[in-house]
PDB file of C-alpha atoms in Angstrom:
ATOM      1  CA  MET M 149       0.000   0.000   0.000  1.00 47.00           C
ATOM      2  CA  ILE M 150       1.389   3.392  -0.969  1.00 50.00           C
ATOM      3  CA  VAL M 151       0.475   5.800   1.815  1.00 54.00           C
ATOM      4  CA  GLU M 152       1.140   8.958  -0.209  1.00 63.00           C
ATOM      5  CA  ASN M 153      -1.768   8.252  -2.586  1.00 73.00           C
ATOM      6  CA  VAL M 154      -4.345   7.599   0.146  1.00 68.00           C
ATOM      7  CA  PRO M 155      -6.263  10.598   1.535  1.00 75.00           C
ATOM      8  CA  ALA M 156      -5.565  11.332   5.207  1.00 71.00           C
ATOM      9  CA  ASP M 157      -9.176  10.807   6.286  1.00 75.00           C
ATOM     10  CA  ARG M 158      -9.191   7.307   4.763  1.00 79.00           C
ATOM     11  CA  LEU M 159      -5.940   6.480   6.527  1.00 77.00           C
ATOM     12  CA  PHE M 160      -7.449   7.639   9.803  1.00 82.00           C
ATOM     13  CA  TRP M 161     -10.507   5.396   9.358  1.00 86.00           C
ATOM     14  CA  ARG M 162      -8.345   2.429   8.383  1.00 85.00           C
ATOM     15  CA  PHE M 163      -6.224   2.962  11.469  1.00 84.00           C
ATOM     16  CA  LEU M 164      -9.314   3.377  13.654  1.00 87.00           C
ATOM     17  CA  MET M 165     -10.963   0.208  12.329  1.00 90.00           C
ATOM     18  CA  LEU M 166      -7.753  -1.795  12.640  1.00 88.00           C
ATOM     19  CA  THR M 167      -7.300  -0.581  16.210  1.00 87.00           C
ATOM     20  CA  ALA M 168     -10.922  -1.476  17.018  1.00 91.00           C
ATOM     21  CA  ALA M 169     -10.418  -4.957  15.542  1.00 93.00           C
ATOM     22  CA  PHE M 170      -7.292  -5.431  17.665  1.00 90.00           C
ATOM     23  CA  ILE M 171      -9.166  -4.346  20.804  1.00 91.00           C
ATOM     24  CA  VAL M 172     -12.139  -6.653  20.131  1.00 94.00           C
ATOM     25  CA  ALA M 173      -9.814  -9.587  19.394  1.00 94.00           C
ATOM     26  CA  PHE M 174      -7.789  -8.889  22.533  1.00 92.00           C
ATOM     27  CA  LEU M 175     -10.855  -8.689  24.777  1.00 93.00           C
ATOM     28  CA  LEU M 176     -12.380 -11.867  23.349  1.00 95.00           C
ATOM     29  CA  GLU M 177      -9.137 -13.835  23.537  1.00 96.00           C
ATOM     30  CA  ILE M 178      -8.418 -12.769  27.112  1.00 95.00           C
ATOM     31  CA  PHE M 179     -11.866 -12.864  28.710  1.00 96.00           C
ATOM     32  CA  LEU M 180     -13.787 -15.545  26.792  1.00 96.00           C
ATOM     33  CA  PRO M 181     -11.895 -18.481  28.379  1.00 96.00           C
ATOM     34  CA  PHE M 182     -12.748 -17.154  31.845  1.00 95.00           C
ATOM     35  CA  VAL M 183     -16.362 -16.414  30.915  1.00 96.00           C
ATOM     36  CA  LEU M 184     -16.764 -19.961  29.597  1.00 96.00           C
ATOM     37  CA  GLY M 185     -14.990 -21.328  32.678  1.00 95.00           C
ATOM     38  CA  VAL M 186     -17.367 -19.454  34.993  1.00 96.00           C
ATOM     39  CA  TYR M 187     -20.328 -20.721  32.961  1.00 96.00           C
ATOM     40  CA  VAL M 188     -19.217 -24.380  33.189  1.00 94.00           C
ATOM     41  CA  TRP M 189     -18.355 -23.928  36.873  1.00 94.00           C
ATOM     42  CA  LYS M 190     -21.740 -22.419  37.805  1.00 95.00           C
ATOM     43  CA  LYS M 191     -23.922 -24.511  35.497  1.00 94.00           C
ATOM     44  CA  PHE M 192     -22.249 -27.909  35.939  1.00 91.00           C
ATOM     45  CA  GLY M 193     -20.174 -27.554  39.103  1.00 90.00           C
ATOM     46  CA  ALA M 194     -16.810 -28.158  37.441  1.00 89.00           C
ATOM     47  CA  ASN M 195     -13.629 -27.597  39.444  1.00 90.00           C
ATOM     48  CA  TRP M 196     -11.241 -24.701  38.740  1.00 93.00           C
ATOM     49  CA  LYS M 197      -8.307 -26.962  39.631  1.00 93.00           C
ATOM     50  CA  VAL M 198      -9.121 -28.931  36.486  1.00 93.00           C
ATOM     51  CA  PHE M 199      -9.013 -25.676  34.479  1.00 95.00           C
ATOM     52  CA  ALA M 200      -5.564 -25.018  35.979  1.00 96.00           C
ATOM     53  CA  LEU M 201      -4.482 -28.576  35.119  1.00 95.00           C
ATOM     54  CA  GLY M 202      -5.429 -28.007  31.472  1.00 95.00           C
ATOM     55  CA  ALA M 203      -3.604 -24.671  31.452  1.00 97.00           C
ATOM     56  CA  ALA M 204      -0.508 -26.275  32.989  1.00 97.00           C
ATOM     57  CA  ALA M 205      -0.590 -29.045  30.375  1.00 97.00           C
ATOM     58  CA  PHE M 206      -0.512 -26.450  27.599  1.00 97.00           C
ATOM     59  CA  VAL M 207       2.290 -24.435  29.220  1.00 97.00           C
ATOM     60  CA  VAL M 208       4.452 -27.547  29.715  1.00 97.00           C
ATOM     61  CA  SER M 209       3.811 -28.612  26.115  1.00 97.00           C
ATOM     62  CA  GLN M 210       5.041 -25.201  24.947  1.00 96.00           C
ATOM     63  CA  ILE M 211       8.144 -25.449  27.124  1.00 96.00           C
ATOM     64  CA  ILE M 212       8.949 -28.564  25.090  1.00 96.00           C
ATOM     65  CA  HIS M 213       7.606 -27.286  21.755  1.00 95.00           C
ATOM     66  CA  ILE M 214       9.347 -23.904  21.483  1.00 94.00           C
ATOM     67  CA  PRO M 215      12.953 -25.204  21.743  1.00 95.00           C
ATOM     68  CA  LEU M 216      12.069 -27.911  19.213  1.00 94.00           C
ATOM     69  CA  LEU M 217      10.990 -25.181  16.784  1.00 92.00           C
ATOM     70  CA  GLY M 218      14.523 -23.795  16.904  1.00 91.00           C
ATOM     71  CA  LEU M 219      15.984 -27.232  16.192  1.00 92.00           C
ATOM     72  CA  TYR M 220      13.491 -27.714  13.373  1.00 90.00           C
ATOM     73  CA  GLN M 221      14.444 -24.373  11.805  1.00 88.00           C
ATOM     74  CA  ARG M 222      18.147 -25.127  12.138  1.00 91.00           C
ATOM     75  CA  GLY M 223      17.690 -28.594  10.614  1.00 87.00           C
ATOM     76  CA  PHE M 224      15.917 -27.204   7.576  1.00 84.00           C
ATOM     77  CA  THR M 225      18.614 -24.575   7.133  1.00 85.00           C
ATOM     78  CA  LEU M 226      21.409 -27.168   7.422  1.00 89.00           C
ATOM     79  CA  LEU M 227      19.642 -29.346   4.843  1.00 86.00           C
ATOM     80  CA  GLY M 228      19.470 -26.352   2.530  1.00 83.00           C
ATOM     81  CA  ILE M 229      15.679 -26.252   2.512  1.00 81.00           C
ATOM     82  CA  THR M 230      14.893 -22.554   2.233  1.00 79.00           C
ATOM     83  CA  PRO M 231      12.350 -20.485   0.295  1.00 78.00           C
ATOM     84  CA  THR M 232      15.042 -19.798  -2.297  1.00 82.00           C
ATOM     85  CA  THR M 233      15.851 -23.477  -2.954  1.00 83.00           C
ATOM     86  CA  MET M 234      12.325 -24.718  -3.729  1.00 83.00           C
ATOM     87  CA  PRO M 235       9.028 -23.349  -5.021  1.00 87.00           C
ATOM     88  CA  PHE M 236       7.263 -21.038  -2.571  1.00 84.00           C
ATOM     89  CA  LEU M 237       4.042 -23.072  -2.347  1.00 86.00           C
ATOM     90  CA  GLN M 238       5.913 -26.357  -1.836  1.00 88.00           C
ATOM     91  CA  PHE M 239       8.105 -24.798   0.866  1.00 86.00           C
ATOM     92  CA  ASN M 240       5.102 -23.399   2.741  1.00 89.00           C
ATOM     93  CA  LEU M 241       3.163 -26.651   2.425  1.00 91.00           C
ATOM     94  CA  ILE M 242       6.070 -28.627   3.900  1.00 88.00           C
ATOM     95  CA  HIS M 243       6.403 -26.112   6.740  1.00 88.00           C
ATOM     96  CA  ALA M 244       2.675 -26.133   7.497  1.00 92.00           C
ATOM     97  CA  LEU M 245       2.601 -29.924   7.680  1.00 94.00           C
ATOM     98  CA  MET M 246       5.768 -30.209   9.744  1.00 91.00           C
ATOM     99  CA  LEU M 247       4.838 -27.426  12.179  1.00 93.00           C
ATOM    100  CA  GLY M 248       1.367 -28.885  12.685  1.00 95.00           C
ATOM    101  CA  LEU M 249       2.848 -32.324  13.274  1.00 96.00           C
ATOM    102  CA  LEU M 250       5.401 -30.924  15.720  1.00 95.00           C
ATOM    103  CA  ALA M 251       2.666 -29.092  17.655  1.00 94.00           C
ATOM    104  CA  GLY M 252       0.637 -32.296  17.846  1.00 95.00           C
ATOM    105  CA  ILE M 253       3.635 -34.333  18.972  1.00 96.00           C
ATOM    106  CA  CYS M 254       4.241 -31.863  21.812  1.00 95.00           C
ATOM    107  CA  GLU M 255       0.667 -31.075  22.882  1.00 94.00           C
ATOM    108  CA  GLU M 256      -1.129 -34.410  22.662  1.00 95.00           C
ATOM    109  CA  PRO M 257       1.081 -36.335  25.134  1.00 96.00           C
ATOM    110  CA  MET M 258       0.671 -33.525  27.677  1.00 96.00           C
ATOM    111  CA  ARG M 259      -3.086 -33.520  27.186  1.00 94.00           C
ATOM    112  CA  TRP M 260      -3.091 -37.319  27.582  1.00 94.00           C
ATOM    113  CA  ILE M 261      -1.107 -37.027  30.838  1.00 95.00           C
ATOM    114  CA  ALA M 262      -3.550 -34.380  32.085  1.00 94.00           C
ATOM    115  CA  PHE M 263      -6.493 -36.661  31.304  1.00 91.00           C
ATOM    116  CA  LYS M 264      -4.760 -39.542  33.115  1.00 91.00           C
ATOM    117  CA  LEU M 265      -4.298 -37.322  36.184  1.00 90.00           C
ATOM    118  CA  LEU M 266      -7.917 -36.257  35.874  1.00 86.00           C
ATOM    119  CA  LYS M 267      -9.110 -39.853  35.712  1.00 84.00           C
ATOM    120  CA  LYS M 268      -7.631 -40.500  39.166  1.00 75.00           C
ATOM    121  CA  GLN M 269     -10.014 -37.874  40.585  1.00 69.00           C
ATOM    122  CA  GLY M 270     -13.065 -39.295  38.854  1.00 67.00           C
ATOM    123  CA  ASP M 271     -13.768 -39.080  35.169  1.00 71.00           C
ATOM    124  CA  THR M 272     -16.675 -36.770  34.350  1.00 82.00           C
ATOM    125  CA  SER M 273     -17.619 -34.971  31.185  1.00 86.00           C
ATOM    126  CA  ARG M 274     -17.759 -31.614  32.988  1.00 88.00           C
ATOM    127  CA  ALA M 275     -14.183 -32.128  34.195  1.00 90.00           C
ATOM    128  CA  ALA M 276     -13.085 -32.992  30.657  1.00 90.00           C
ATOM    129  CA  VAL M 277     -14.728 -29.814  29.340  1.00 93.00           C
ATOM    130  CA  MET M 278     -13.080 -27.738  32.066  1.00 94.00           C
ATOM    131  CA  LEU M 279      -9.685 -29.309  31.286  1.00 94.00           C
ATOM    132  CA  GLY M 280     -10.172 -28.436  27.617  1.00 94.00           C
ATOM    133  CA  LEU M 281     -11.163 -24.889  28.540  1.00 96.00           C
ATOM    134  CA  GLY M 282      -7.976 -24.543  30.571  1.00 96.00           C
ATOM    135  CA  HIS M 283      -5.812 -25.950  27.778  1.00 96.00           C
ATOM    136  CA  GLY M 284      -7.393 -23.912  25.007  1.00 96.00           C
ATOM    137  CA  GLY M 285      -8.009 -20.953  27.279  1.00 96.00           C
ATOM    138  CA  VAL M 286      -4.384 -20.367  28.167  1.00 97.00           C
ATOM    139  CA  GLU M 287      -3.494 -20.642  24.474  1.00 95.00           C
ATOM    140  CA  SER M 288      -6.161 -18.060  23.688  1.00 96.00           C
ATOM    141  CA  ILE M 289      -4.865 -15.779  26.434  1.00 96.00           C
ATOM    142  CA  LEU M 290      -1.303 -16.012  25.098  1.00 95.00           C
ATOM    143  CA  VAL M 291      -2.530 -15.161  21.600  1.00 95.00           C
ATOM    144  CA  GLY M 292      -4.516 -12.268  23.099  1.00 94.00           C
ATOM    145  CA  LEU M 293      -1.388 -10.909  24.760  1.00 94.00           C
ATOM    146  CA  SER M 294       0.393 -11.133  21.414  1.00 93.00           C
ATOM    147  CA  VAL M 295      -2.473  -9.229  19.768  1.00 91.00           C
ATOM    148  CA  MET M 296      -2.249  -6.574  22.490  1.00 92.00           C
ATOM    149  CA  ASN M 297       1.485  -6.255  21.842  1.00 93.00           C
ATOM    150  CA  ALA M 298       0.853  -5.805  18.106  1.00 89.00           C
ATOM    151  CA  ALA M 299      -1.865  -3.212  18.804  1.00 87.00           C
ATOM    152  CA  ILE M 300       0.453  -1.219  21.060  1.00 90.00           C
ATOM    153  CA  ALA M 301       3.169  -1.334  18.386  1.00 89.00           C
ATOM    154  CA  LEU M 302       0.650  -0.156  15.761  1.00 83.00           C
ATOM    155  CA  ILE M 303      -0.543   2.725  17.925  1.00 83.00           C
ATOM    156  CA  MET M 304       3.007   3.771  18.789  1.00 86.00           C
ATOM    157  CA  TRP M 305       4.087   3.565  15.145  1.00 83.00           C
ATOM    158  CA  ASN M 306       1.114   5.631  14.037  1.00 75.00           C
ATOM    159  CA  SER M 307       1.752   8.289  16.690  1.00 75.00           C
ATOM    160  CA  GLY M 308       5.404   8.564  15.707  1.00 69.00           C
ATOM    161  CA  ASN M 309       6.870   7.164  18.936  1.00 55.00           C
TER     162      ASN M 309
END
């Protein structure tokens, strides 16, 4: 986009709408997991400890996953697999498949362990839902914090700071 050819009022509205979208996304990604957790807790009597167990399972999976991403990137570079050595679509398809597989390899065993720990306390569907809310909720919250960071950077860039 060439900024010089866009009228200032249109740039302002684009900035305003983008900022509003960032704010809505941030609020949903931060608060929705808790709102759903409160709903399941009040309606079905689920335990918040199970929510925390799901959240912990996700955090531990990321402690394993993130260093593996660095090894994965280094391995591809050492093998000479870069966007310049193969067609763009093929490169991105390989990366999408490998990154998805790596995420699954890291997250699913932790989720399985969390469900095994949960089973010792008594296996109920409400506990399973609460565990899933904790696991997905902490991921949503981390994405929300990333969105907030991007929104702050956008606002600072636009204000000239």
